[in-house]
Short mmCIF file of C-alpha atoms in Angstrom, two decimals:
data_model
loop_
_atom_site.label_atom_id
_atom_site.label_comp_id
_atom_site.label_asym_id
_atom_site.label_seq_id
_atom_site.Cartn_x
_atom_site.Cartn_y
_atom_site.Cartn_z
CA TYR N 1 99.09 47.51 112.24
CA THR N 2 96.51 44.25 110.66
CA GLY N 3 98.13 43.82 107.17
CA ARG N 4 99.93 41.20 105.89
CA LYS N 5 102.63 39.94 107.67
CA PHE N 6 106.53 40.66 106.87
CA ASN N 7 109.12 37.74 106.58
CA PHE N 8 112.46 40.48 106.93
CA LEU N 9 112.76 42.78 109.27
CA HIS N 10 115.72 45.50 108.74
CA CYS N 11 116.14 47.67 112.01
CA ASP N 12 118.48 50.79 112.09
CA PHE N 13 117.42 52.42 115.05
CA PRO N 14 119.34 55.21 116.71
CA TYR N 15 122.33 53.62 118.21
CA GLY N 16 121.54 55.13 121.88
CA ILE N 17 124.89 56.35 122.01
CA ASP N 18 124.21 60.30 122.51
CA PHE N 19 126.36 61.10 119.42
CA ASN N 20 124.28 64.12 118.64
CA SER N 21 125.28 65.66 122.29
CA GLY N 22 129.01 65.68 121.08
CA ALA N 23 130.96 68.02 119.32
CA GLN N 24 131.71 65.85 116.34
CA GLY N 25 127.88 65.36 116.13
CA GLY N 26 127.00 69.05 116.19
CA ARG N 27 129.58 69.55 113.41
CA ASN N 28 127.88 66.95 111.23
CA GLY N 29 124.42 68.53 111.24
CA TRP N 30 123.31 66.19 113.85
CA SER N 31 121.11 68.71 115.82
CA GLY N 32 117.85 67.40 116.49
CA TYR N 33 118.56 63.74 116.21
CA ASP N 34 117.47 61.89 119.42
CA ASP N 35 120.32 59.21 119.94
CA SER N 36 119.36 58.69 123.43
CA PRO N 37 119.38 55.42 125.31
CA GLU N 38 116.06 55.82 126.44
CA VAL N 39 115.12 56.14 122.94
CA PHE N 40 116.84 53.21 121.81
CA TRP N 41 115.73 50.91 124.19
CA ASN N 42 112.09 51.96 124.15
CA LEU N 43 112.27 51.38 120.21
CA CYS N 44 113.48 47.82 121.60
CA LYS N 45 110.70 46.91 123.61
CA CYS N 46 107.72 48.91 121.03
CA LEU N 47 109.15 46.07 118.67
CA CYS N 48 109.11 43.13 120.92
CA GLU N 49 105.66 44.19 122.12
CA ASN N 50 104.41 44.28 118.35
CA ARG N 51 106.45 41.27 116.40
CA ASP N 52 103.01 39.10 116.47
CA LYS N 53 101.45 41.63 114.67
CA LEU N 54 104.29 42.43 112.48
CA LEU N 55 106.22 39.00 111.64
CA ALA N 56 105.38 35.93 109.80
CA ALA N 57 106.51 32.76 112.18
CA SER N 58 109.08 32.24 109.92
CA SER N 59 111.12 35.19 109.56
CA HIS N 60 114.74 37.14 109.72
CA ILE N 61 115.65 39.83 111.11
CA MET N 62 118.50 42.15 110.45
CA PHE N 63 119.62 44.48 113.49
CA TRP N 64 121.89 47.32 113.30
CA PHE N 65 123.33 48.29 117.10
CA SER N 66 126.20 49.59 118.75
CA MET N 67 129.03 47.04 120.15
CA ASP N 68 128.74 49.42 123.41
CA TYR N 69 125.44 47.39 123.75
CA TYR N 70 126.48 43.85 122.63
CA THR N 71 125.69 42.20 125.87
CA GLU N 72 122.91 43.91 127.13
CA ILE N 73 121.34 43.19 123.34
CA PHE N 74 121.75 40.04 123.85
CA GLU N 75 120.29 39.99 127.32
CA PHE N 76 117.16 42.16 126.12
CA PHE N 77 115.93 39.98 123.55
CA ARG N 78 116.54 36.75 125.24
CA GLN N 79 113.90 38.11 128.25
CA ASN N 80 111.55 39.80 125.69
CA TRP N 81 111.91 38.00 122.52
CA PRO N 82 112.57 34.45 123.39
CA GLU N 83 111.97 32.70 120.20
CA LEU N 84 114.36 35.00 118.20
CA ARG N 85 117.75 32.97 117.54
CA LEU N 86 120.56 35.65 117.29
CA GLN N 87 123.70 34.83 115.87
CA GLY N 88 126.80 35.66 118.17
CA HIS N 89 128.96 36.85 114.80
CA PRO N 90 127.93 40.48 113.48
CA LEU N 91 127.98 41.80 110.27
CA TYR N 92 130.50 44.07 109.69
CA TRP N 93 130.63 47.44 107.46
CA HIS N 94 133.77 48.64 106.89
CA LYS N 95 133.65 52.65 105.88
CA THR N 96 136.19 52.53 103.01
CA ASP N 97 136.73 56.61 103.03
CA ASN N 98 137.58 56.33 107.11
CA VAL N 99 134.47 58.37 108.06
CA GLY N 100 133.64 57.21 111.68
CA VAL N 101 133.26 58.35 115.50
CA LEU N 102 136.45 59.29 117.04
CA PRO N 103 135.30 59.34 120.73
CA ASP N 104 138.50 60.32 122.05
CA SER N 105 141.42 61.49 119.64
CA ALA N 106 144.18 61.32 122.51
CA ARG N 107 143.27 57.57 123.95
CA GLY N 108 141.80 55.92 120.91
CA PRO N 109 140.92 54.92 117.08
CA ARG N 110 138.44 56.43 115.44
CA ARG N 111 135.46 54.03 114.44
CA VAL N 112 135.08 53.26 111.09
CA VAL N 113 133.09 49.80 111.41
CA GLU N 114 129.40 49.41 112.11
CA THR N 115 128.04 46.16 113.21
CA ALA N 116 124.54 44.11 112.40
CA LEU N 117 123.14 41.22 114.20
CA ILE N 118 121.45 38.54 112.01
CA GLY N 119 118.59 36.49 113.79
CA SER N 120 115.82 34.29 112.70
CA ILE N 121 112.43 32.67 113.93
CA GLY N 122 111.23 29.43 112.93
CA ASP N 123 114.56 28.38 111.86
CA ARG N 124 113.86 30.35 108.84
CA LYS N 125 116.77 29.67 106.11
CA ILE N 126 118.90 31.95 104.29
CA VAL N 127 118.89 32.39 100.24
CA LYS N 128 122.47 31.84 100.19
CA ALA N 129 126.09 32.22 102.02
CA SER N 130 127.80 35.41 101.88
CA SER N 131 130.97 36.71 104.18
CA ASN N 132 130.03 38.88 107.45
CA ALA N 133 132.38 41.81 106.08
CA TYR N 134 131.67 44.31 103.44
CA GLY N 135 133.52 47.57 102.47
CA ALA N 136 131.89 50.49 101.32
CA PRO N 137 132.33 54.43 101.37
CA THR N 138 129.52 56.54 103.38
CA ASP N 139 126.64 58.15 101.83
CA LYS N 140 125.29 60.91 103.44
CA SER N 141 123.74 62.84 100.06
CA ILE N 142 119.98 62.06 101.70
CA HIS N 143 120.12 61.30 105.44
CA GLN N 144 122.95 61.93 107.58
CA SER N 145 123.36 58.22 108.77
CA THR N 146 122.34 56.11 105.36
CA LYS N 147 123.61 52.80 105.27
CA PRO N 148 125.09 52.32 101.61
CA GLU N 149 123.08 50.53 99.05
CA PRO N 150 126.08 48.30 97.74
CA MET N 151 126.61 47.38 101.11
CA LEU N 152 122.93 46.38 102.19
CA ARG N 153 122.43 44.61 98.89
CA TYR N 154 125.19 42.48 99.29
CA PHE N 155 124.18 41.42 102.82
CA PHE N 156 120.69 40.91 101.53
CA GLY N 157 121.64 38.49 99.50
CA MET N 158 121.35 36.02 101.96
CA PHE N 159 118.05 36.80 102.82
CA VAL N 160 115.90 38.53 100.11
CA ASP N 161 114.34 37.01 97.21
CA GLN N 162 111.44 37.26 95.34
CA THR N 163 109.12 35.78 98.56
CA THR N 164 110.47 38.39 100.88
CA ARG N 165 108.39 41.01 102.48
CA MET N 166 110.71 43.44 104.25
CA LEU N 167 109.91 46.08 106.79
CA ASP N 168 111.82 48.96 107.72
CA PRO N 169 110.20 50.66 110.54
CA THR N 170 112.89 53.47 110.64
CA CYS N 171 113.83 53.73 106.90
CA GLY N 172 115.67 56.85 106.62
CA SER N 173 116.60 57.73 103.24
CA GLY N 174 114.99 54.32 102.01
CA ALA N 175 118.36 52.65 101.07
CA ALA N 176 117.02 49.68 102.28
CA LEU N 177 113.87 49.47 100.57
CA ARG N 178 116.01 50.24 96.98
CA ALA N 179 118.43 47.79 97.89
CA ALA N 180 115.78 45.11 98.32
CA GLU N 181 113.67 45.77 95.99
CA SER N 182 116.89 45.62 93.51
CA LEU N 183 116.89 41.70 94.43
CA GLY N 184 113.44 41.05 93.24
CA ALA N 185 111.57 41.31 96.75
CA GLU N 186 107.94 40.70 96.76
CA GLN N 187 107.14 43.96 98.99
CA VAL N 188 108.85 46.58 100.64
CA PHE N 189 107.53 48.79 103.56
CA GLY N 190 109.48 51.77 105.33
CA LEU N 191 108.17 53.93 108.07
CA GLU N 192 110.02 57.30 108.47
CA ILE N 193 108.94 60.07 111.43
CA ASN N 194 110.83 62.90 109.82
CA ASP N 195 108.81 64.25 106.78
CA GLU N 196 111.95 65.38 105.59
CA HIS N 197 113.81 62.40 105.33
CA ARG N 198 110.43 60.65 104.36
CA GLN N 199 109.96 63.02 101.15
CA GLY N 200 113.55 62.37 100.46
CA ALA N 201 113.42 58.74 100.50
CA LEU N 202 110.13 58.27 98.65
CA GLN N 203 111.73 60.93 95.76
CA ALA N 204 114.57 58.23 95.47
CA LEU N 205 112.77 55.45 95.39
CA GLU N 206 110.45 57.05 92.67
CA LYS N 207 113.47 57.16 90.49
CA PHE N 208 114.77 54.20 91.17
CA ARG N 209 111.72 52.61 90.23
CA ARG N 210 111.59 54.52 87.11
CA MET N 211 115.21 53.59 86.08
CA ARG N 212 114.51 50.20 86.46
CA LYS N 213 111.33 50.18 84.56
CA ALA N 214 113.37 52.17 81.87
CA LEU N 215 116.07 49.52 81.41
CA GLY N 216 113.51 46.84 81.49
#
């Protein structure tokens, strides 16, 4: 990548918890979705190795992750991205439709909360303060692990304004692109390796833009 650098990075990598290998993952149509720890850590390594090509000296990052790796993630970024300052308290998305992973129905609860770390380089300031929790139902209409737009829009309100240039390197349904554009971002850029999901994201983004234009 040799283009203009981004100042907001939204990362929603596969969590590395092998969800698709279990019965619950298979029932939800996650077949073929590589969610291995190796993939997760390779993506993290690739991000760190290319950060200077991608991000401006003053930037924000929002990084979705599994709490299984909470300690390991902090140590990984401390070693591989020392200038990144991660906050210890995550953002929480509560799935209000009660959809979530049930690791062991005989020994523990269903997990209906997902978490994201936020961090900055260059002491970048937020646009405005918001609470660190938001409730919204899941949305699997385009992609099996879509983050709902209302939730993203709420959290993005802390980081996105008319000066924002956002990169989402695993954009799936493109929900983050639409959420950032709705807040007036100067530029949004998404990457998606799966062609079916890419086509769905493009169609949804084009529909979103037509509706915004029609509404003035």
